[in-house]
Backbone as a ProteinNet text record, in pm:
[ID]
protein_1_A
[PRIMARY]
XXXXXXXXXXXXXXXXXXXXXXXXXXXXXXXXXXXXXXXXXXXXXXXXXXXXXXXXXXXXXXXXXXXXXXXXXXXXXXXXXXXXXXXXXXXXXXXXXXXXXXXXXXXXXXXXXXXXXXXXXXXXXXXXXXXXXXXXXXXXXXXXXXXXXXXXXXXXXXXXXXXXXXXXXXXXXXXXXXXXXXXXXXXXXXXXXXXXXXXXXXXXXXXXXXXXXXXXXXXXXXXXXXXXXX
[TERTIARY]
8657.6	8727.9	8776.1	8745.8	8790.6	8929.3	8998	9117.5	9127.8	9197.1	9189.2	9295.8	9233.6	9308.3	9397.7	9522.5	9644.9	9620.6	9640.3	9706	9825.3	9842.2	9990.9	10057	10140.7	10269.7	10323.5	10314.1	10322.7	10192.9	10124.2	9977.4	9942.4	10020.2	10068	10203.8	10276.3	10408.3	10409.2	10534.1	10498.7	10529.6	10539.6	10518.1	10359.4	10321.7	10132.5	10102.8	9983.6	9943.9	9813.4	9843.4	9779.9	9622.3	9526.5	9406.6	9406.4	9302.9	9314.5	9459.9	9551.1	9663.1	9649.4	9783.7	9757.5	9902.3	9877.5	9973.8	10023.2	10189.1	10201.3	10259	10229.3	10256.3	10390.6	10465.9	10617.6	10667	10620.4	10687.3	10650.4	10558.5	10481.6	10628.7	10654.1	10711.3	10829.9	10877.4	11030.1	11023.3	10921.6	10895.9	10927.1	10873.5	10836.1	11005.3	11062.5	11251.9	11349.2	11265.9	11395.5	11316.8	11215.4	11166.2	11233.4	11338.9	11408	11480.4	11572.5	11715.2	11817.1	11783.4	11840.1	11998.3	12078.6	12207.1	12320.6	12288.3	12373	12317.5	12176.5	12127.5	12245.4	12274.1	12357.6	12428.7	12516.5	12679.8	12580.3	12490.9	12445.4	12427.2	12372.6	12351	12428.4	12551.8	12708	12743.9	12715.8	12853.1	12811.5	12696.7	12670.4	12713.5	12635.7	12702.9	12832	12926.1	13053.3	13102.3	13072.2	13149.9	13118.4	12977.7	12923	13080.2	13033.7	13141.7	13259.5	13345.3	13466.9	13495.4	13378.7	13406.2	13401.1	13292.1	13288.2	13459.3	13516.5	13664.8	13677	13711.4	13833.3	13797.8	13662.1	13595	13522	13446.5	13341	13244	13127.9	13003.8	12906.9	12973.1	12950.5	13009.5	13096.6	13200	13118	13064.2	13016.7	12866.3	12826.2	12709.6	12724.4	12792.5	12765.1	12866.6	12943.1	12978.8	12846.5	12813	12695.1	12585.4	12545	12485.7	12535	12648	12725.5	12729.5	12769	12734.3	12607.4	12488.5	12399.5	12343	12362.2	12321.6	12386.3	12538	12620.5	12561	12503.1	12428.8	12352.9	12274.5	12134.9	12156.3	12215.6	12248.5	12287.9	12399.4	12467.4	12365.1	12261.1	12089	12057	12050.5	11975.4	12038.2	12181.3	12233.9	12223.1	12210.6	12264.7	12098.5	11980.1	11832.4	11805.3	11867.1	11803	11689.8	11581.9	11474	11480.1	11370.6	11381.3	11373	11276.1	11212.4	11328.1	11413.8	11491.7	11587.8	11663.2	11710.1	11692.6	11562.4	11485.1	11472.1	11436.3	11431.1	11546.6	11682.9	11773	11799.9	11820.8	11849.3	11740.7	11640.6	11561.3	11581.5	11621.5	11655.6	11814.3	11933.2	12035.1	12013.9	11911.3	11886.5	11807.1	11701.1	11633.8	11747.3	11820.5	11912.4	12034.1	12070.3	12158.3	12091.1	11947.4	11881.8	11869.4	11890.2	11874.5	11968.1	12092	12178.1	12249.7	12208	12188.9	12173.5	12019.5	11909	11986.1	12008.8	12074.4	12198.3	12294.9	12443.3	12504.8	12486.3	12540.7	12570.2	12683.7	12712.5	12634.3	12596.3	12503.9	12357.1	12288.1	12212.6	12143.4	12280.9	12228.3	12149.8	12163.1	12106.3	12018.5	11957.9	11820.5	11701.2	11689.6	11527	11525.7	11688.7	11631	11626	11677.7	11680.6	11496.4	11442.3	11325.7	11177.6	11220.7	11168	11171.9	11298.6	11284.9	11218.4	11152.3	11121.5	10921.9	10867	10789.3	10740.7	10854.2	10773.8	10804.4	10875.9	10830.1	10696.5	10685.4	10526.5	10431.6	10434.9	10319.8	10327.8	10424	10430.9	10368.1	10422.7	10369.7	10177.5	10171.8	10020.1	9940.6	9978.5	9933	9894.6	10039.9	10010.6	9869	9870.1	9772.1	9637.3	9643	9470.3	9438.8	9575.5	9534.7	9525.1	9608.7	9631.3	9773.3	9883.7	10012	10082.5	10147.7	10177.9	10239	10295.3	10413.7	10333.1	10189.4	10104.9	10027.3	10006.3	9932	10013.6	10143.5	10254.8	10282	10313.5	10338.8	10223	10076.5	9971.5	9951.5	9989.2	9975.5	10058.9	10217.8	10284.1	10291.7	10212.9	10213.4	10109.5	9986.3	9803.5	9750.5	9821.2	9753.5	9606.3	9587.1	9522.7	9506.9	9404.4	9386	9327.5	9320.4	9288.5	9310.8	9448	9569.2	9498.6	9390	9354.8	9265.6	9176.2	9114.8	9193.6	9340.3	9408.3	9478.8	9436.2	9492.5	9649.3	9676.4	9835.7	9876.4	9857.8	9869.4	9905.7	9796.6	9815.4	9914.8	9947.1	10058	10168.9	10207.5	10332.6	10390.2	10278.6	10299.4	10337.2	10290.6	10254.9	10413.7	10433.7	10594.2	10688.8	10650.8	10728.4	10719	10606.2	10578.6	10678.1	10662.7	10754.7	10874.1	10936	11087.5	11107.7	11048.1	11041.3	11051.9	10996.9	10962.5	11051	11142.4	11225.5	11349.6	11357.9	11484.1	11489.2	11360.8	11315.6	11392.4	11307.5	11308.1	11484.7	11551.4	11696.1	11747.2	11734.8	11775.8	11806.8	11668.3	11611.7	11723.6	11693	11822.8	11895.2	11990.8	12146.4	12177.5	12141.7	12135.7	12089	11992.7	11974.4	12087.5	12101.4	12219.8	12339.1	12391.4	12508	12498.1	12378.4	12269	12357.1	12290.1	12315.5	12444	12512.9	12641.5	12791.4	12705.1	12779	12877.4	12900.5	12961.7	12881.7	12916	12936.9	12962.2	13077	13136.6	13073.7	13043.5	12964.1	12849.2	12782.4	12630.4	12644.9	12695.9	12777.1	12762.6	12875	12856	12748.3	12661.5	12594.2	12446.3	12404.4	12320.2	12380.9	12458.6	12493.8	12547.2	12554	12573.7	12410.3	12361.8	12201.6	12111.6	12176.4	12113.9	12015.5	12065.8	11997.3	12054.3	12174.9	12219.9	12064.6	12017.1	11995.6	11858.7	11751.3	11646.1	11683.5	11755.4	11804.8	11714.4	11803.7	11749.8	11592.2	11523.6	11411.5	11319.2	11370.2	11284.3	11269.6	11345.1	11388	11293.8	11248.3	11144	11005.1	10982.7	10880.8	10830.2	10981.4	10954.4	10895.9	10956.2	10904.2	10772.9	10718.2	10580.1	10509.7	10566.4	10467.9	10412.8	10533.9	10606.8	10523.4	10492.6	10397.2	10274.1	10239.9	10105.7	10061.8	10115.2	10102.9	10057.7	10113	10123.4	9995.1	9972.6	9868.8	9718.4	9714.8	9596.7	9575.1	9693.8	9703.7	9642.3	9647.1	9646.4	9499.6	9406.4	9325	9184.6	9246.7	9178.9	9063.4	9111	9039.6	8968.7	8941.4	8887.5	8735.2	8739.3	8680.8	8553.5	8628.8	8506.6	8385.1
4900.3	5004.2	5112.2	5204.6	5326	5400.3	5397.1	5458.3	5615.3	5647.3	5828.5	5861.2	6005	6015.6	6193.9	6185.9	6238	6389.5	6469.9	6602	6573	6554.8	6517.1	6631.5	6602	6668.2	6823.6	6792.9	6890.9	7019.7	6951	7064.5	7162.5	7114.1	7189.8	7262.3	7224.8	7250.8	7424.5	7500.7	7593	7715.1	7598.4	7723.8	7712.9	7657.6	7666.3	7821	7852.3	7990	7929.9	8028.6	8022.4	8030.6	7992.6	8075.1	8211.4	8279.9	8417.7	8526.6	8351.8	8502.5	8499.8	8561.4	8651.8	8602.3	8490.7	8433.5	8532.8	8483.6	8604	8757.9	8772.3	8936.8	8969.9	8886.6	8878.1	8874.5	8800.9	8788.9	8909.8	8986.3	9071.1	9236.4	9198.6	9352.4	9279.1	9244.6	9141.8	9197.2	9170.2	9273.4	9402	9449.2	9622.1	9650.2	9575.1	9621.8	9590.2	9481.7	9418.5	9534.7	9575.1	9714.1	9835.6	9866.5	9985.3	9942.8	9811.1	9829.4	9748.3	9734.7	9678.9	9763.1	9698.8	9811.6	9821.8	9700.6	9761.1	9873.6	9945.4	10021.5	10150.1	10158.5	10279.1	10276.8	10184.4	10133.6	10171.4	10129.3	10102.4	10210.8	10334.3	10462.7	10549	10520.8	10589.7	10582.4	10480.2	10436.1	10517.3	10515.5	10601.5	10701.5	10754.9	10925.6	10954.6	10895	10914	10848	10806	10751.6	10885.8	10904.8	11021.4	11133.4	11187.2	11304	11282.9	11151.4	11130.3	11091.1	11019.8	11076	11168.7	11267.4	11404.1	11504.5	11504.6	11505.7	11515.6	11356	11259.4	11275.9	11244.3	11217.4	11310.4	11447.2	11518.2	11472.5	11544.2	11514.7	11384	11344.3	11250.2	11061.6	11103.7	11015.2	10960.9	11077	11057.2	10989.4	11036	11020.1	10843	10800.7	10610.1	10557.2	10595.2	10588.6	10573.3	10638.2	10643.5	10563.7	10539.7	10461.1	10299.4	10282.4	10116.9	10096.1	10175.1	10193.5	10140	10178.7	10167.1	10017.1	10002	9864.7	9746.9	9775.9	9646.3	9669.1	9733.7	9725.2	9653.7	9648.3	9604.6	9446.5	9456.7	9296.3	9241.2	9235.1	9250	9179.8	9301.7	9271.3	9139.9	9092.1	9019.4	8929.9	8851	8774	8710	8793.1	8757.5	8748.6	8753.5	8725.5	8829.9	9004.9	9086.4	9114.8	9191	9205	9342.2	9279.6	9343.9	9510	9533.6	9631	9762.5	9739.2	9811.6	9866	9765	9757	9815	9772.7	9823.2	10006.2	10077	10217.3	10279.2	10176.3	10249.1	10299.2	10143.9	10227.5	10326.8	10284.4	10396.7	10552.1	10564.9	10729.5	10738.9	10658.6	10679.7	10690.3	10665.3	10677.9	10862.2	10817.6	10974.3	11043.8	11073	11193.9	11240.4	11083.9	11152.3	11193.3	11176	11213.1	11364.1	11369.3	11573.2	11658.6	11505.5	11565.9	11611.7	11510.9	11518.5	11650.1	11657.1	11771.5	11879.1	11896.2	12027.2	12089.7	11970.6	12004.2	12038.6	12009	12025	11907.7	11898.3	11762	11813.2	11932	11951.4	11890.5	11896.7	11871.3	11710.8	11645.5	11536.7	11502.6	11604.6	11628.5	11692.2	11734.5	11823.9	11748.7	11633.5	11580.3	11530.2	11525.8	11518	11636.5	11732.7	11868.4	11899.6	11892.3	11946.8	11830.9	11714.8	11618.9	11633.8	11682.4	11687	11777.5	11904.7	11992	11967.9	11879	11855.3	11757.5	11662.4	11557.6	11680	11732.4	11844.9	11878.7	11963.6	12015.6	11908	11802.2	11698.7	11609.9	11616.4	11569.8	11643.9	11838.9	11912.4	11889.7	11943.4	11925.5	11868.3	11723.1	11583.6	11602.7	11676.4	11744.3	11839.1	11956	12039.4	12057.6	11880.4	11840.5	11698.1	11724.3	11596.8	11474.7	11465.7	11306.4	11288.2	11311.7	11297.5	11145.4	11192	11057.5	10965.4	11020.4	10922.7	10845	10831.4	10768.5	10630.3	10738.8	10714.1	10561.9	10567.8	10463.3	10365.4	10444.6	10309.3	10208.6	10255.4	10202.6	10102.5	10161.4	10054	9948	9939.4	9890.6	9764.5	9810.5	9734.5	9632.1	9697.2	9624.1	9745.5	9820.4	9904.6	9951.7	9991.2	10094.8	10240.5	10310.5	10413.4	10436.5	10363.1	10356.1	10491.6	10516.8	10649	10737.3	10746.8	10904.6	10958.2	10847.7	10868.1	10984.8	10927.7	10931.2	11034.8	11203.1	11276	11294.8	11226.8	11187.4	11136.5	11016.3	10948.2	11049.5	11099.2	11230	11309.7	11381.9	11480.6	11376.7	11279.1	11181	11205.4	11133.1	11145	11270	11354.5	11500.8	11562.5	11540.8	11584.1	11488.4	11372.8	11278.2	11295.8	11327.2	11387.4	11551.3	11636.1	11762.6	11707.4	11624.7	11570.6	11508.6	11456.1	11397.1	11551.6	11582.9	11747	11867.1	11818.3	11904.1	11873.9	11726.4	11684.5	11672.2	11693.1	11725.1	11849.3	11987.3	12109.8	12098.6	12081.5	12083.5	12044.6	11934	11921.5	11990	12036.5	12124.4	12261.5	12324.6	12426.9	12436.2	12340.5	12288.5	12302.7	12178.2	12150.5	12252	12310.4	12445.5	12502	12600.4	12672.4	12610.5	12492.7	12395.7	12440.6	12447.4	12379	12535.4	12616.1	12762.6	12796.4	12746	12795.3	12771.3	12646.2	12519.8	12470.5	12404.2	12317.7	12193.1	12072.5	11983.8	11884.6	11908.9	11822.5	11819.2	11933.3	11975.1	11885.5	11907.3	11853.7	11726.3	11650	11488.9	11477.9	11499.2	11501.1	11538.9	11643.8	11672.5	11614.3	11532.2	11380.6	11299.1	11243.1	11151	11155.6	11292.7	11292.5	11322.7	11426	11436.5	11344.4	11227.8	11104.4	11006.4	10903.1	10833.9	10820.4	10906.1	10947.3	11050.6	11119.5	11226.5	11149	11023.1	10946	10932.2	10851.3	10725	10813.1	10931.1	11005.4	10989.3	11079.8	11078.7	10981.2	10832.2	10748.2	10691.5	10703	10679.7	10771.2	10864.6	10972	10893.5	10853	10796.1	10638.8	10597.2	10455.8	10475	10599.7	10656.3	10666.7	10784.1	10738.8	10610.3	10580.3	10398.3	10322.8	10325	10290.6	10340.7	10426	10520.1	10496.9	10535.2	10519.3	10363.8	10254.1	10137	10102.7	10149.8	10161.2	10212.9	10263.5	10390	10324.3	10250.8	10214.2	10059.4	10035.8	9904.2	9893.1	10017.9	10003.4	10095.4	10117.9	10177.6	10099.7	9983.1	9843.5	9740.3	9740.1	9671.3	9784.1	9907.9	9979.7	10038.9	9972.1	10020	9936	9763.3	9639.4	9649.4
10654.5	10731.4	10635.7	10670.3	10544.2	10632.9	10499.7	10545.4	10568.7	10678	10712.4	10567.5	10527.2	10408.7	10485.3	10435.6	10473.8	10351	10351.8	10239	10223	10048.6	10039.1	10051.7	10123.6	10130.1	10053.2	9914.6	9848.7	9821.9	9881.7	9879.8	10007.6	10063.7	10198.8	10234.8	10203.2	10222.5	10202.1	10224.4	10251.2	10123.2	10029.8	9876.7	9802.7	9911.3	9892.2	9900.7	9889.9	9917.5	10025.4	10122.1	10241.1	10269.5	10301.4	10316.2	10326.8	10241.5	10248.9	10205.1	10155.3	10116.3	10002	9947.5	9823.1	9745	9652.8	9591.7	9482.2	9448	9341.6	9363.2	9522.9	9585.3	9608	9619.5	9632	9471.7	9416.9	9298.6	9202.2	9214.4	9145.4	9216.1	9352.7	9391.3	9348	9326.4	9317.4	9140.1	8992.5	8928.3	8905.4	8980.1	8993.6	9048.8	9085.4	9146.2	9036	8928.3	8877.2	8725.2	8716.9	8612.8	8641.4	8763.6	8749.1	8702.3	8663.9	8649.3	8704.4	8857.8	8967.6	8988.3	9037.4	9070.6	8945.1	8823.6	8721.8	8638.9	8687.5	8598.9	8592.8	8709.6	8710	8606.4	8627.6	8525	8357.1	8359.4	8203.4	8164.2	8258.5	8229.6	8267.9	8286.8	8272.9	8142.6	8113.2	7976.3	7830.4	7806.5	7676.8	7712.8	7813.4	7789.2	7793.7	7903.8	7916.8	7760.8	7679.2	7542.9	7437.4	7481.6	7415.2	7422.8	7534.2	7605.8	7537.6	7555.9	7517.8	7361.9	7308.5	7173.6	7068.1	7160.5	7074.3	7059.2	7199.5	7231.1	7088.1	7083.4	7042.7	6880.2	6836.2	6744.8	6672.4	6707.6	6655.1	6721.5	6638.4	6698.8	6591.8	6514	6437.4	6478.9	6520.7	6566.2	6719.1	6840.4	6907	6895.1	6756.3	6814.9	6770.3	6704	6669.8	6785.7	6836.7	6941.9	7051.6	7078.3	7191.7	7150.7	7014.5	6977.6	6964.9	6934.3	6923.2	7090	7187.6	7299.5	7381.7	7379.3	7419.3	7344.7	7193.6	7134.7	7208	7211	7269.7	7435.3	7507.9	7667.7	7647.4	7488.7	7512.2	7504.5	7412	7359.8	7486.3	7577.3	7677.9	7805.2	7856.1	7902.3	7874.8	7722.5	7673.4	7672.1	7628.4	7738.3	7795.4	7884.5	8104.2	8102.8	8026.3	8021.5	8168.2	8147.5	8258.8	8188.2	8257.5	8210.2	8086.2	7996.6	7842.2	7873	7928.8	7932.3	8004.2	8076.3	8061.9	7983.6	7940.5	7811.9	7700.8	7634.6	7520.4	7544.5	7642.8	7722.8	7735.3	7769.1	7763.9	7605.3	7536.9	7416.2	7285.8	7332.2	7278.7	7344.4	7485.4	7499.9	7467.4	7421.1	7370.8	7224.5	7142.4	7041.5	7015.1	7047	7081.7	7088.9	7198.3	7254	7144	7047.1	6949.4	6861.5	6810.8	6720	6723.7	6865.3	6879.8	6876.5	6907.3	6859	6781	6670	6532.8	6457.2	6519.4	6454.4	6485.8	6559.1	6644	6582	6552.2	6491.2	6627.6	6753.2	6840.4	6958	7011.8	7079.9	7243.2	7257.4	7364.9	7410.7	7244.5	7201.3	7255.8	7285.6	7304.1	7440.4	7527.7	7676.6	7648.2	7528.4	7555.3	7592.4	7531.1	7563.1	7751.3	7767.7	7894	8013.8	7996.5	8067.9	8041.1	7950.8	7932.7	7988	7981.1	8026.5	8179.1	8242.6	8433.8	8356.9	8346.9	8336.3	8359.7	8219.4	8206.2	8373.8	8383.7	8518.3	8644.2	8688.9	8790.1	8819.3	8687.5	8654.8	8695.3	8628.7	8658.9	8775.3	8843	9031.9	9079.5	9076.7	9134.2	9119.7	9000.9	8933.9	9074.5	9057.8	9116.5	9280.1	9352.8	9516.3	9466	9407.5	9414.1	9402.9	9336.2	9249.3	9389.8	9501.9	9587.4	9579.2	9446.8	9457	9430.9	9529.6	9500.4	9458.2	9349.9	9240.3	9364.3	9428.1	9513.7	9558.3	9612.7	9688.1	9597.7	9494.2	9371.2	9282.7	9255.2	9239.1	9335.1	9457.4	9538.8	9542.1	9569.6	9581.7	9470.9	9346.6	9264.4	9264.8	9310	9315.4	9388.7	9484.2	9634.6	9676.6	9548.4	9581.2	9655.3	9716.3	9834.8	9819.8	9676.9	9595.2	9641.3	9721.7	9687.5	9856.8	9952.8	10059.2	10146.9	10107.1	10182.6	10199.6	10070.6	10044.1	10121.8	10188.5	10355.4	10444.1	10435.6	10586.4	10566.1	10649	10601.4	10591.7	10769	10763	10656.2	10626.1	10525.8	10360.7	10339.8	10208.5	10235.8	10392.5	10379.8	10358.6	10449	10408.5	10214	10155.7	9988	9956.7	10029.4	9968.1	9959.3	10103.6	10119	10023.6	10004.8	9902.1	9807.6	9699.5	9541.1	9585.2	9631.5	9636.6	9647.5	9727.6	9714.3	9556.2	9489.3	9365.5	9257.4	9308.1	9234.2	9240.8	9364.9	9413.7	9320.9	9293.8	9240.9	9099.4	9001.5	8867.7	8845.6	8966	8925.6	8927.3	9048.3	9051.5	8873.8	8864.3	8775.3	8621.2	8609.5	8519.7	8494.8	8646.3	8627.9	8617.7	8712.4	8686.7	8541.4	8459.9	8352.9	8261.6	8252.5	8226.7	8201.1	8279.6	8286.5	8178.8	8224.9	8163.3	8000.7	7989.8	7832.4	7762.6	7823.8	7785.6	7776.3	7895.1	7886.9	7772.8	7728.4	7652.1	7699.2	7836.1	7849.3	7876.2	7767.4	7779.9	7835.3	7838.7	7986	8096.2	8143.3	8280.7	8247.5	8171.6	8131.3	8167.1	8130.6	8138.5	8282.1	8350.2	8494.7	8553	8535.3	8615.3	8608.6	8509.8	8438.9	8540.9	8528.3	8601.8	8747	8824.6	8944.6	8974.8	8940.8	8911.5	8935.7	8840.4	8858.5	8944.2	8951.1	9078.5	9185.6	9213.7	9349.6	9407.6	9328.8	9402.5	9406.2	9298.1	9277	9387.3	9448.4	9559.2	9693.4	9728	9854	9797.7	9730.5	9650.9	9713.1	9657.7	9715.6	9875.3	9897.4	10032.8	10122.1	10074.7	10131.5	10094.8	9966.2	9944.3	10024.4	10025.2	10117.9	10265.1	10346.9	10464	10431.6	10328.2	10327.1	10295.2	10247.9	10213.4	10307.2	10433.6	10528	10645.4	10665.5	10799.1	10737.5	10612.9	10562.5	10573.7	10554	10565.6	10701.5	10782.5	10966.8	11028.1	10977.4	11025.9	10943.7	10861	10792.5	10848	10896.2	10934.6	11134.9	11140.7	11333.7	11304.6	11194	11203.3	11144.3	11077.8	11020.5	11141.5	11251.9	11315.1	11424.9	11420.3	11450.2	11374.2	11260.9	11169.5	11124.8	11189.7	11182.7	11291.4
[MASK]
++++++++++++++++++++++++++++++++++++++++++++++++++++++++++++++++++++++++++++++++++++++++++++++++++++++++++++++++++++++++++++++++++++++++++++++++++++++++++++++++++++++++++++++++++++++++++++++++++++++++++++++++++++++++++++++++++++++

């Protein structure tokens, strides 16, 4: 008599990967969220500059700049720790490093906001670029992000969605650029400070939130157009 044989338990259960699914896809976007930062990124990218700001005050522009630098090292260490992911970390303090280096060069405690006033400057340009050559980055990122790949670029809806989302991305570069601009020229400081960090990922936040709409409709629309197509 041969015995009926059973699937154990654990080969089924429901942290199996399914027929036809796609193991890994959760953990892969779960990735790509914990590579911005997650919500202490903010806090981490307050604190240099505001030490910056307040020790140039207090200190010079010498004083500030190891300030902003002991700053950004003790974040990193800090990261590393609590085992958050490296790669933020390592980015933060390499652009707190960079930024006093210019500030350095410069002899000016302004100085230390230049690589990034000119940087929105440069990614503007190359969002924009990206709408005009028809392949808007916003589409172009999420897709990679997601597995999607490159499907969107069919769907013309689909392309304007990104399209209007890379210009919101582009919108909030160029903003930046000038604001800061101006600040740069004017030499205040202080202002510059604040306006980095109100600038910030308050204004990213809206930003993406436009891009998620597109992800979001474009996903919808490729998805109700899939079994039309077999």
């Amino acid at each position: 008599m041969t015995a009926s044989v059973h699937p154990h338990p654990s080969r089924t259960g429901a942290g199996a990967p399914e027929p036809g699914g796609t193991p890994g896809k959760h953990a892969k976007q779960r990735t790509a969220l914990e590579q911005l930062g997650g919500p202490s990124g903010l806090v981490y990218t307050m604190l240099p500059v505001t030490a910056f700001v307040l020790a140039n005050a207090a200190l010079g522009l010498t004083g500030a700049i190891v300030t902003a630098l002991g700053t950004g090292l003790a974040i990193t260490v800090l990261r590393l720790v609590r085992k958050e992911p490296l790669q933020p970390a390592l980015s933060g303090l390499f652009g707190v490093a960079v930024a006093a280096f210019v500030a350095w060069k410069t002899g000016s405690a302004k100085g230390y906001f230049l690589l990034g006033i000119w940087s929105n400057l440069a990614l503007g340009a190359f969002f924009l670029l990206s709408v005009v050559v028809r392949r808007p980055l916003a589409g172009v990122v999420w897709g990679a992000l997601n597995g999607t790949g490159t499907a969107w670029l069919r769907d013309k809806p689909s392309r304007r969605a990104y399209d209007i989302a890379t210009l919101t991305l582009t919108a909030v570069f160029a903003a930046r650029f000038v604001v800061q601009q101006w600040l740069y020229d004017e030499d205040r400081t202080g202002w510059l400070a604040f306006a980095k960090l109100a600038m910030g990922y308050p204004l990213l936040a809206v930003a993406l939130l436009v891009v998620l709409w597109a992800g979001r409709s474009s996903a919808k629309r490729l998805k109700a157009e899939a079994p039309a197509e077999r």
